[in-house]
Amino acid sequence: MKIGFIGLGNMGSPMAANLAAAHDAIGFDTVARPEGMTLADSAATAAKDADVVITMLPNGDILRAVANEIYPVMTPGAIHLDCSTVDVESARAVAAQAEAAGLNAVDAPVSGGIGGAMNGTLTFMAGGPADAFAKVQPLFDIMGQKAVHCGAAGNGQAAKICNNMILGVTMIATCEAFVLADKLGLDRQAMFDVVSTSSGYSWSMNAYCPAPGIGPQSPADNDYQPGFAAELMLKDLNLSQMAAATADADTPMGQAARDLYAQFVQSENGAGKDFSAMLPRFKKRTRTKT
Ligand code: NAD
């Protein structure tokens, strides 16, 4: 397959490298110039003649700008596979634009982070036509370990932000419960042993425990170096609340999690820390004095 890959940042660069080992791939980025990758001098050059153009970009506005640039030169019937995390509206707008241009669009944001991108173990959640999803399945197999087709255009983004809204909320709940346990004199290991095998269990507690030295190895054991950075969690929570506003969905816990991560990132030195660093953040506070 001939692949154009646009957006060669922390995630895109290793994903493109994995694909280039098996396919004819050419990349483009406005800033990054990763070694070992064949590079084009513009997004349009990377996209022209490609069977599949993959984008891995920071946000929906940039995705829309790149779509405007590449759709006029793409081969009719080619597929635009967007793996960025963007707002549902942008994903759906770009998909409609692709269809009007005689192209196929699949939105397939990922979970698994930079480690997953390097090791080819990402999970993709995809929206778009079933036949286009089937055509890019071999590429998912190289870049990841699992791809779930979630339905029509934008549904990949919908699945991603719903998942991460649950994750943000459960991480905060897990962190504040650890701090309450500390104040009640309950040993953290005992707390983990009970909750991880009781009805309070979750991925945040069982697989990514925010308390250092407890449970499996996690960023808490590495001074809260990310992992999954708090500002990326904030990005996803912002997207969830944008979508909730558009769809008129009542999401008070998602909103509260968004507000807490915004405060943490913007005024409490949370930027650059793992999202599980909410635990030391709560630890520093009291109920009456913040
Ligand atoms: P990044 O900032 O490292 O990479 C984005 C790249 O896009 C940059 O190299 C930038 O120069 C390039 N770019 C910007 N505008 C461009 C344009 N017009 N044309 C071509 N290139 C352009 O970000 P990242 O960490 O690689 O994340 C990419 C996407 O993946 C984001 O949507 C992010 O939310 C999502 N994501 C990231 C992670 C993670 O752990 N980093 C995990 C899951 C999902």
mmCIF file of C-alpha atoms and ligand atoms in Angstrom:
data_model
loop_
_atom_site.group_PDB
_atom_site.id
_atom_site.type_symbol
_atom_site.label_atom_id
_atom_site.label_comp_id
_atom_site.label_asym_id
_atom_site.label_seq_id
_atom_site.Cartn_x
_atom_site.Cartn_y
_atom_site.Cartn_z
ATOM 1 C CA MET A 1 0.000 0.000 0.000
ATOM 2 C CA LYS A 2 1.161 3.550 -0.661
ATOM 3 C CA ILE A 3 0.850 5.602 2.500
ATOM 4 C CA GLY A 4 1.133 9.329 3.191
ATOM 5 C CA PHE A 5 1.640 10.173 6.877
ATOM 6 C CA ILE A 6 1.024 13.743 8.031
ATOM 7 C CA GLY A 7 1.977 14.791 11.587
ATOM 8 C CA LEU A 8 5.219 13.161 12.715
ATOM 9 C CA GLY A 9 5.231 14.161 16.388
ATOM 10 C CA ASN A 10 5.559 12.023 19.510
ATOM 11 C CA MET A 11 2.895 9.591 18.318
ATOM 12 C CA GLY A 12 2.992 9.968 14.530
ATOM 13 C CA SER A 13 6.711 9.439 14.140
ATOM 14 C CA PRO A 14 6.876 5.914 15.658
ATOM 15 C CA MET A 15 3.561 4.925 14.021
ATOM 16 C CA ALA A 16 4.905 6.000 10.621
ATOM 17 C CA ALA A 17 8.191 4.185 11.253
ATOM 18 C CA ASN A 18 6.335 0.932 11.965
ATOM 19 C CA LEU A 19 4.315 1.305 8.754
ATOM 20 C CA ALA A 20 7.368 2.237 6.672
ATOM 21 C CA ALA A 21 8.948 -1.114 7.576
ATOM 22 C CA ALA A 22 6.167 -2.904 5.638
ATOM 23 C CA HIS A 23 4.773 -0.363 3.161
ATOM 24 C CA ASP A 24 5.809 2.405 0.799
ATOM 25 C CA ALA A 25 5.402 5.403 3.143
ATOM 26 C CA ILE A 26 6.168 9.105 2.839
ATOM 27 C CA GLY A 27 5.746 11.581 5.699
ATOM 28 C CA PHE A 28 5.256 15.298 6.241
ATOM 29 C CA ASP A 29 5.345 17.542 9.307
ATOM 30 C CA THR A 30 5.551 21.329 9.502
ATOM 31 C CA VAL A 31 8.304 21.071 12.146
ATOM 32 C CA ALA A 32 9.483 17.514 12.886
ATOM 33 C CA ARG A 33 11.936 15.790 10.528
ATOM 34 C CA PRO A 34 12.408 12.310 11.979
ATOM 35 C CA GLU A 35 15.451 10.419 10.741
ATOM 36 C CA GLY A 36 15.014 7.332 8.578
ATOM 37 C CA MET A 37 11.648 8.463 7.140
ATOM 38 C CA THR A 38 11.166 9.502 3.504
ATOM 39 C CA LEU A 39 9.880 13.069 3.752
ATOM 40 C CA ALA A 40 7.734 15.217 1.441
ATOM 41 C CA ASP A 41 7.952 19.010 1.252
ATOM 42 C CA SER A 42 4.207 19.555 1.808
ATOM 43 C CA ALA A 43 1.113 17.766 3.058
ATOM 44 C CA ALA A 44 -0.273 17.761 -0.491
ATOM 45 C CA THR A 45 2.851 16.047 -1.853
ATOM 46 C CA ALA A 46 2.648 13.359 0.837
ATOM 47 C CA ALA A 47 -1.052 12.800 0.074
ATOM 48 C CA LYS A 48 -0.934 12.764 -3.726
ATOM 49 C CA ASP A 49 -1.047 9.211 -5.177
ATOM 50 C CA ALA A 50 -1.417 7.616 -1.708
ATOM 51 C CA ASP A 51 -3.926 4.796 -1.184
ATOM 52 C CA VAL A 52 -4.235 5.837 2.453
ATOM 53 C CA VAL A 53 -3.342 9.183 4.018
ATOM 54 C CA ILE A 54 -2.927 9.036 7.780
ATOM 55 C CA THR A 55 -3.039 12.178 9.914
ATOM 56 C CA MET A 56 -1.820 12.433 13.527
ATOM 57 C CA LEU A 57 -2.357 16.088 14.414
ATOM 58 C CA PRO A 58 -2.883 18.198 17.543
ATOM 59 C CA ASN A 59 -6.518 19.349 17.122
ATOM 60 C CA GLY A 60 -9.637 19.702 14.983
ATOM 61 C CA ASP A 61 -8.769 23.110 13.480
ATOM 62 C CA ILE A 62 -5.449 21.785 12.177
ATOM 63 C CA LEU A 63 -7.162 18.624 10.919
ATOM 64 C CA ARG A 64 -9.673 20.756 8.962
ATOM 65 C CA ALA A 65 -6.859 22.886 7.499
ATOM 66 C CA VAL A 66 -4.896 19.795 6.421
ATOM 67 C CA ALA A 67 -8.051 18.223 4.923
ATOM 68 C CA ASN A 68 -8.567 21.401 2.834
ATOM 69 C CA GLU A 69 -4.998 21.097 1.622
ATOM 70 C CA ILE A 70 -4.953 17.394 0.745
ATOM 71 C CA TYR A 71 -8.461 16.490 -0.460
ATOM 72 C CA PRO A 72 -8.134 18.299 -3.815
ATOM 73 C CA VAL A 73 -5.030 16.253 -4.733
ATOM 74 C CA MET A 74 -5.988 12.844 -3.315
ATOM 75 C CA THR A 75 -6.852 9.981 -5.675
ATOM 76 C CA PRO A 76 -10.636 9.353 -5.873
ATOM 77 C CA GLY A 77 -11.524 6.364 -3.684
ATOM 78 C CA ALA A 78 -8.456 6.827 -1.457
ATOM 79 C CA ILE A 79 -8.872 6.732 2.310
ATOM 80 C CA HIS A 80 -8.129 9.446 4.840
ATOM 81 C CA LEU A 81 -7.432 7.738 8.173
ATOM 82 C CA ASP A 82 -7.316 10.317 10.949
ATOM 83 C CA CYS A 83 -5.781 8.961 14.164
ATOM 84 C CA SER A 84 -5.655 12.324 15.994
ATOM 85 C CA THR A 85 -7.858 13.011 19.002
ATOM 86 C CA VAL A 86 -10.182 15.836 17.915
ATOM 87 C CA ASP A 87 -13.708 17.104 18.595
ATOM 88 C CA VAL A 88 -16.551 14.989 17.220
ATOM 89 C CA GLU A 89 -17.847 17.911 15.122
ATOM 90 C CA SER A 90 -14.532 18.325 13.265
ATOM 91 C CA ALA A 91 -14.316 14.569 12.639
ATOM 92 C CA ARG A 92 -17.839 14.563 11.158
ATOM 93 C CA ALA A 93 -17.260 17.753 9.124
ATOM 94 C CA VAL A 94 -14.077 16.337 7.605
ATOM 95 C CA ALA A 95 -15.815 13.031 6.831
ATOM 96 C CA ALA A 96 -18.625 14.853 4.988
ATOM 97 C CA GLN A 97 -16.060 16.874 3.060
ATOM 98 C CA ALA A 98 -14.175 13.686 2.131
ATOM 99 C CA GLU A 99 -17.343 12.025 0.903
ATOM 100 C CA ALA A 100 -18.192 15.059 -1.231
ATOM 101 C CA ALA A 101 -14.697 14.824 -2.753
ATOM 102 C CA GLY A 102 -15.140 11.130 -3.638
ATOM 103 C CA LEU A 103 -12.867 9.978 -0.796
ATOM 104 C CA ASN A 104 -13.397 7.782 2.261
ATOM 105 C CA ALA A 105 -12.737 9.051 5.778
ATOM 106 C CA VAL A 106 -12.174 6.949 8.891
ATOM 107 C CA ASP A 107 -11.656 8.589 12.291
ATOM 108 C CA ALA A 108 -9.622 6.274 14.498
ATOM 109 C CA PRO A 109 -8.205 7.911 17.621
ATOM 110 C CA VAL A 110 -5.921 5.756 19.707
ATOM 111 C CA SER A 111 -5.328 4.679 23.236
ATOM 112 C CA GLY A 112 -1.957 3.374 24.391
ATOM 113 C CA GLY A 113 0.276 6.474 24.367
ATOM 114 C CA ILE A 114 3.815 6.851 23.061
ATOM 115 C CA GLY A 115 4.861 3.384 24.305
ATOM 116 C CA GLY A 116 1.963 1.820 22.397
ATOM 117 C CA ALA A 117 2.897 3.798 19.269
ATOM 118 C CA MET A 118 6.517 2.619 19.452
ATOM 119 C CA ASN A 119 5.693 -1.011 20.193
ATOM 120 C CA GLY A 120 2.803 -1.251 17.716
ATOM 121 C CA THR A 121 0.343 -2.060 20.492
ATOM 122 C CA LEU A 122 -2.156 0.798 20.189
ATOM 123 C CA THR A 123 -5.912 0.316 20.420
ATOM 124 C CA PHE A 124 -7.917 2.074 17.689
ATOM 125 C CA MET A 125 -11.559 3.091 18.015
ATOM 126 C CA ALA A 126 -12.915 3.832 14.580
ATOM 127 C CA GLY A 127 -15.860 5.548 12.902
ATOM 128 C CA GLY A 128 -16.688 5.564 9.208
ATOM 129 C CA PRO A 129 -17.828 3.234 6.392
ATOM 130 C CA ALA A 130 -17.352 -0.492 7.136
ATOM 131 C CA ASP A 131 -15.592 -1.182 3.807
ATOM 132 C CA ALA A 132 -13.039 1.582 4.405
ATOM 133 C CA PHE A 133 -12.486 0.259 7.944
ATOM 134 C CA ALA A 134 -11.845 -3.225 6.488
ATOM 135 C CA LYS A 135 -9.340 -1.823 3.960
ATOM 136 C CA VAL A 136 -7.219 -0.152 6.651
ATOM 137 C CA GLN A 137 -7.379 -3.142 9.036
ATOM 138 C CA PRO A 138 -3.903 -4.368 7.876
ATOM 139 C CA LEU A 139 -2.493 -0.980 8.902
ATOM 140 C CA PHE A 140 -4.189 -1.200 12.302
ATOM 141 C CA ASP A 141 -2.602 -4.646 12.657
ATOM 142 C CA ILE A 142 0.863 -3.120 12.199
ATOM 143 C CA MET A 143 0.356 -0.068 14.429
ATOM 144 C CA GLY A 144 -1.753 -1.706 17.096
ATOM 145 C CA GLN A 145 -3.140 -4.770 18.778
ATOM 146 C CA LYS A 146 -6.858 -4.040 18.457
ATOM 147 C CA ALA A 147 -9.237 -1.951 16.350
ATOM 148 C CA VAL A 148 -12.939 -1.629 17.141
ATOM 149 C CA HIS A 149 -15.380 -0.351 14.527
ATOM 150 C CA CYS A 150 -17.771 1.885 16.490
ATOM 151 C CA GLY A 151 -20.126 2.901 13.676
ATOM 152 C CA ALA A 152 -20.543 6.002 11.536
ATOM 153 C CA ALA A 153 -18.157 8.935 11.103
ATOM 154 C CA GLY A 154 -17.172 10.581 14.397
ATOM 155 C CA ASN A 155 -18.029 7.542 16.496
ATOM 156 C CA GLY A 156 -14.354 6.722 17.040
ATOM 157 C CA GLN A 157 -13.904 10.151 18.624
ATOM 158 C CA ALA A 158 -17.136 9.674 20.595
ATOM 159 C CA ALA A 159 -15.847 6.360 22.015
ATOM 160 C CA LYS A 160 -12.495 7.898 22.905
ATOM 161 C CA ILE A 161 -13.889 10.870 24.837
ATOM 162 C CA CYS A 162 -16.493 8.748 26.656
ATOM 163 C CA ASN A 163 -13.754 6.317 27.709
ATOM 164 C CA ASN A 164 -11.444 9.094 28.843
ATOM 165 C CA MET A 165 -14.227 10.894 30.688
ATOM 166 C CA ILE A 166 -14.724 7.709 32.729
ATOM 167 C CA LEU A 167 -10.961 7.475 33.232
ATOM 168 C CA GLY A 168 -10.615 11.096 34.447
ATOM 169 C CA VAL A 169 -13.505 10.704 36.871
ATOM 170 C CA THR A 170 -12.341 7.334 38.270
ATOM 171 C CA MET A 171 -8.754 8.552 38.661
ATOM 172 C CA ILE A 172 -9.922 11.550 40.686
ATOM 173 C CA ALA A 173 -12.214 9.340 42.793
ATOM 174 C CA THR A 174 -9.367 6.873 43.406
ATOM 175 C CA CYS A 175 -6.948 9.650 44.401
ATOM 176 C CA GLU A 176 -9.332 11.384 46.784
ATOM 177 C CA ALA A 177 -10.259 8.032 48.350
ATOM 178 C CA PHE A 178 -6.555 7.289 49.023
ATOM 179 C CA VAL A 179 -6.193 10.665 50.753
ATOM 180 C CA LEU A 180 -9.318 10.044 52.841
ATOM 181 C CA ALA A 181 -7.945 6.587 53.737
ATOM 182 C CA ASP A 182 -4.630 8.202 54.809
ATOM 183 C CA LYS A 183 -6.489 10.609 57.085
ATOM 184 C CA LEU A 184 -8.534 7.773 58.578
ATOM 185 C CA GLY A 185 -5.362 5.806 59.362
ATOM 186 C CA LEU A 186 -6.057 3.104 56.777
ATOM 187 C CA ASP A 187 -2.870 1.624 55.325
ATOM 188 C CA ARG A 188 -2.579 2.210 51.544
ATOM 189 C CA GLN A 189 -1.654 -1.408 50.821
ATOM 190 C CA ALA A 190 -4.696 -2.621 52.782
ATOM 191 C CA MET A 191 -6.856 -0.102 50.906
ATOM 192 C CA PHE A 192 -5.520 -1.416 47.579
ATOM 193 C CA ASP A 193 -5.967 -5.066 48.607
ATOM 194 C CA VAL A 194 -9.610 -4.431 49.467
ATOM 195 C CA VAL A 195 -10.666 -2.047 46.681
ATOM 196 C CA SER A 196 -8.843 -3.840 43.849
ATOM 197 C CA THR A 197 -10.871 -6.963 44.646
ATOM 198 C CA SER A 198 -14.113 -5.202 45.636
ATOM 199 C CA SER A 199 -16.754 -3.120 43.900
ATOM 200 C CA GLY A 200 -14.591 0.045 43.887
ATOM 201 C CA TYR A 201 -12.117 -1.554 41.501
ATOM 202 C CA SER A 202 -11.251 0.151 38.233
ATOM 203 C CA TRP A 203 -8.391 0.435 35.767
ATOM 204 C CA SER A 204 -7.187 3.499 37.721
ATOM 205 C CA MET A 205 -6.876 1.473 40.915
ATOM 206 C CA ASN A 206 -5.950 -1.973 39.607
ATOM 207 C CA ALA A 207 -3.681 -1.292 36.624
ATOM 208 C CA TYR A 208 -2.429 2.263 37.152
ATOM 209 C CA CYS A 209 -2.522 2.743 40.911
ATOM 210 C CA PRO A 210 -1.797 6.421 41.765
ATOM 211 C CA ALA A 211 -0.136 5.512 45.113
ATOM 212 C CA PRO A 212 3.647 4.889 44.865
ATOM 213 C CA GLY A 213 4.799 1.383 45.782
ATOM 214 C CA ILE A 214 1.291 -0.072 45.608
ATOM 215 C CA GLY A 215 -0.049 -2.357 42.887
ATOM 216 C CA PRO A 216 1.675 -2.874 39.517
ATOM 217 C CA GLN A 217 4.429 -0.509 38.353
ATOM 218 C CA SER A 218 2.909 2.845 37.324
ATOM 219 C CA PRO A 219 3.994 6.492 36.859
ATOM 220 C CA ALA A 220 3.455 6.993 40.622
ATOM 221 C CA ASP A 221 6.569 4.819 41.082
ATOM 222 C CA ASN A 222 8.538 7.187 38.852
ATOM 223 C CA ASP A 223 7.770 10.486 40.589
ATOM 224 C CA TYR A 224 4.661 10.897 38.422
ATOM 225 C CA GLN A 225 6.579 11.338 35.154
ATOM 226 C CA PRO A 226 4.033 10.663 32.366
ATOM 227 C CA GLY A 227 2.664 8.116 31.283
ATOM 228 C CA PHE A 228 -0.413 10.007 30.317
ATOM 229 C CA ALA A 229 0.168 13.692 31.016
ATOM 230 C CA ALA A 230 -2.406 15.713 32.971
ATOM 231 C CA GLU A 231 -2.649 18.219 30.107
ATOM 232 C CA LEU A 232 -3.626 15.439 27.659
ATOM 233 C CA MET A 233 -6.313 14.310 30.084
ATOM 234 C CA LEU A 234 -7.482 17.923 30.251
ATOM 235 C CA LYS A 235 -7.611 18.065 26.439
ATOM 236 C CA ASP A 236 -9.816 14.957 26.311
ATOM 237 C CA LEU A 237 -12.069 16.167 29.134
ATOM 238 C CA ASN A 238 -12.491 19.501 27.325
ATOM 239 C CA LEU A 239 -13.499 17.582 24.178
ATOM 240 C CA SER A 240 -15.974 15.513 26.198
ATOM 241 C CA GLN A 241 -17.620 18.650 27.571
ATOM 242 C CA MET A 242 -17.713 20.327 24.128
ATOM 243 C CA ALA A 243 -19.475 17.231 22.796
ATOM 244 C CA ALA A 244 -21.814 17.087 25.806
ATOM 245 C CA ALA A 245 -22.797 20.736 25.247
ATOM 246 C CA THR A 246 -23.490 20.121 21.550
ATOM 247 C CA ALA A 247 -25.481 16.939 22.261
ATOM 248 C CA ASP A 248 -27.252 18.455 25.325
ATOM 249 C CA ALA A 249 -26.036 15.609 27.557
ATOM 250 C CA ASP A 250 -25.944 16.149 31.333
ATOM 251 C CA THR A 251 -22.416 15.159 32.463
ATOM 252 C CA PRO A 252 -21.794 16.730 35.895
ATOM 253 C CA MET A 253 -18.993 14.336 36.905
ATOM 254 C CA GLY A 254 -17.201 14.862 33.584
ATOM 255 C CA GLN A 255 -17.539 18.621 34.068
ATOM 256 C CA ALA A 256 -16.178 18.418 37.628
ATOM 257 C CA ALA A 257 -13.228 16.318 36.425
ATOM 258 C CA ARG A 258 -12.570 18.829 33.641
ATOM 259 C CA ASP A 259 -12.579 21.729 36.116
ATOM 260 C CA LEU A 260 -10.222 19.928 38.532
ATOM 261 C CA TYR A 261 -7.720 19.003 35.802
ATOM 262 C CA ALA A 262 -7.912 22.580 34.434
ATOM 263 C CA GLN A 263 -7.060 23.953 37.881
ATOM 264 C CA PHE A 264 -4.294 21.361 38.331
ATOM 265 C CA VAL A 265 -2.689 22.046 34.937
ATOM 266 C CA GLN A 266 -3.171 25.806 34.763
ATOM 267 C CA SER A 267 -2.497 26.988 38.312
ATOM 268 C CA GLU A 268 -1.062 24.125 40.381
ATOM 269 C CA ASN A 269 2.032 23.048 38.392
ATOM 270 C CA GLY A 270 0.255 19.947 37.105
ATOM 271 C CA ALA A 271 1.512 20.419 33.525
ATOM 272 C CA GLY A 272 4.160 17.828 32.663
ATOM 273 C CA LYS A 273 3.040 15.483 35.435
ATOM 274 C CA ASP A 274 1.162 12.261 34.990
ATOM 275 C CA PHE A 275 -2.618 12.551 35.412
ATOM 276 C CA SER A 276 -2.384 10.292 38.492
ATOM 277 C CA ALA A 277 -0.450 13.097 40.279
ATOM 278 C CA MET A 278 -3.906 14.160 41.482
ATOM 279 C CA LEU A 279 -3.070 12.032 44.550
ATOM 280 C CA PRO A 280 -0.207 14.237 45.888
ATOM 281 C CA ARG A 281 -2.298 17.239 44.842
ATOM 282 C CA PHE A 282 -5.186 16.156 47.110
ATOM 283 C CA LYS A 283 -2.695 15.135 49.807
ATOM 284 C CA LYS A 284 -1.469 18.752 50.103
ATOM 285 C CA ARG A 285 -4.956 20.094 50.706
ATOM 286 C CA THR A 286 -7.508 20.025 53.505
ATOM 287 C CA ARG A 287 -11.274 20.202 53.319
ATOM 288 C CA THR A 288 -11.409 23.683 54.836
ATOM 289 C CA LYS A 289 -8.124 25.238 53.645
ATOM 290 C CA THR A 290 -7.081 24.930 50.000
HETATM 291 P P1 NAD B 1 2.692 16.182 18.944
HETATM 292 O O1 NAD B 1 2.438 17.613 19.258
HETATM 293 O O2 NAD B 1 3.959 15.539 19.426
HETATM 294 O O3 NAD B 1 2.620 15.934 17.347
HETATM 295 C C1 NAD B 1 1.774 16.638 16.484
HETATM 296 C C2 NAD B 1 2.595 16.973 15.240
HETATM 297 O O4 NAD B 1 1.762 17.592 14.263
HETATM 298 C C3 NAD B 1 3.742 17.934 15.515
HETATM 299 O O5 NAD B 1 4.984 17.351 15.145
HETATM 300 C C4 NAD B 1 3.404 19.159 14.660
HETATM 301 O O6 NAD B 1 4.557 19.796 14.125
HETATM 302 C C5 NAD B 1 2.565 18.528 13.574
HETATM 303 N N1 NAD B 1 1.727 19.468 12.856
HETATM 304 C C6 NAD B 1 1.004 20.510 13.350
HETATM 305 N N2 NAD B 1 0.346 21.138 12.367
HETATM 306 C C7 NAD B 1 0.671 20.477 11.213
HETATM 307 C C8 NAD B 1 0.294 20.651 9.859
HETATM 308 N N3 NAD B 1 -0.539 21.625 9.482
HETATM 309 N N4 NAD B 1 0.807 19.794 8.925
HETATM 310 C C9 NAD B 1 1.650 18.797 9.310
HETATM 311 N N5 NAD B 1 2.043 18.592 10.587
HETATM 312 C C10 NAD B 1 1.548 19.422 11.524
HETATM 313 O O7 NAD B 1 1.420 15.387 19.491
HETATM 314 P P2 NAD B 1 1.297 13.804 19.740
HETATM 315 O O8 NAD B 1 1.614 13.514 21.162
HETATM 316 O O9 NAD B 1 1.996 13.092 18.639
HETATM 317 O O10 NAD B 1 -0.287 13.627 19.578
HETATM 318 C C11 NAD B 1 -0.912 13.593 18.299
HETATM 319 C C12 NAD B 1 -2.384 13.310 18.505
HETATM 320 O O11 NAD B 1 -2.533 12.066 19.193
HETATM 321 C C13 NAD B 1 -3.117 14.348 19.347
HETATM 322 O O12 NAD B 1 -4.395 14.553 18.800
HETATM 323 C C14 NAD B 1 -3.185 13.716 20.724
HETATM 324 O O13 NAD B 1 -4.281 14.159 21.483
HETATM 325 C C15 NAD B 1 -3.325 12.246 20.355
HETATM 326 N N6 NAD B 1 -2.854 11.303 21.391
HETATM 327 C C16 NAD B 1 -1.658 11.496 22.009
HETATM 328 C C17 NAD B 1 -1.243 10.581 22.975
HETATM 329 C C18 NAD B 1 0.088 10.758 23.674
HETATM 330 O O14 NAD B 1 0.337 10.011 24.649
HETATM 331 N N7 NAD B 1 0.954 11.654 23.241
HETATM 332 C C19 NAD B 1 -2.042 9.484 23.304
HETATM 333 C C20 NAD B 1 -3.251 9.296 22.619
HETATM 334 C C21 NAD B 1 -3.643 10.227 21.660
#
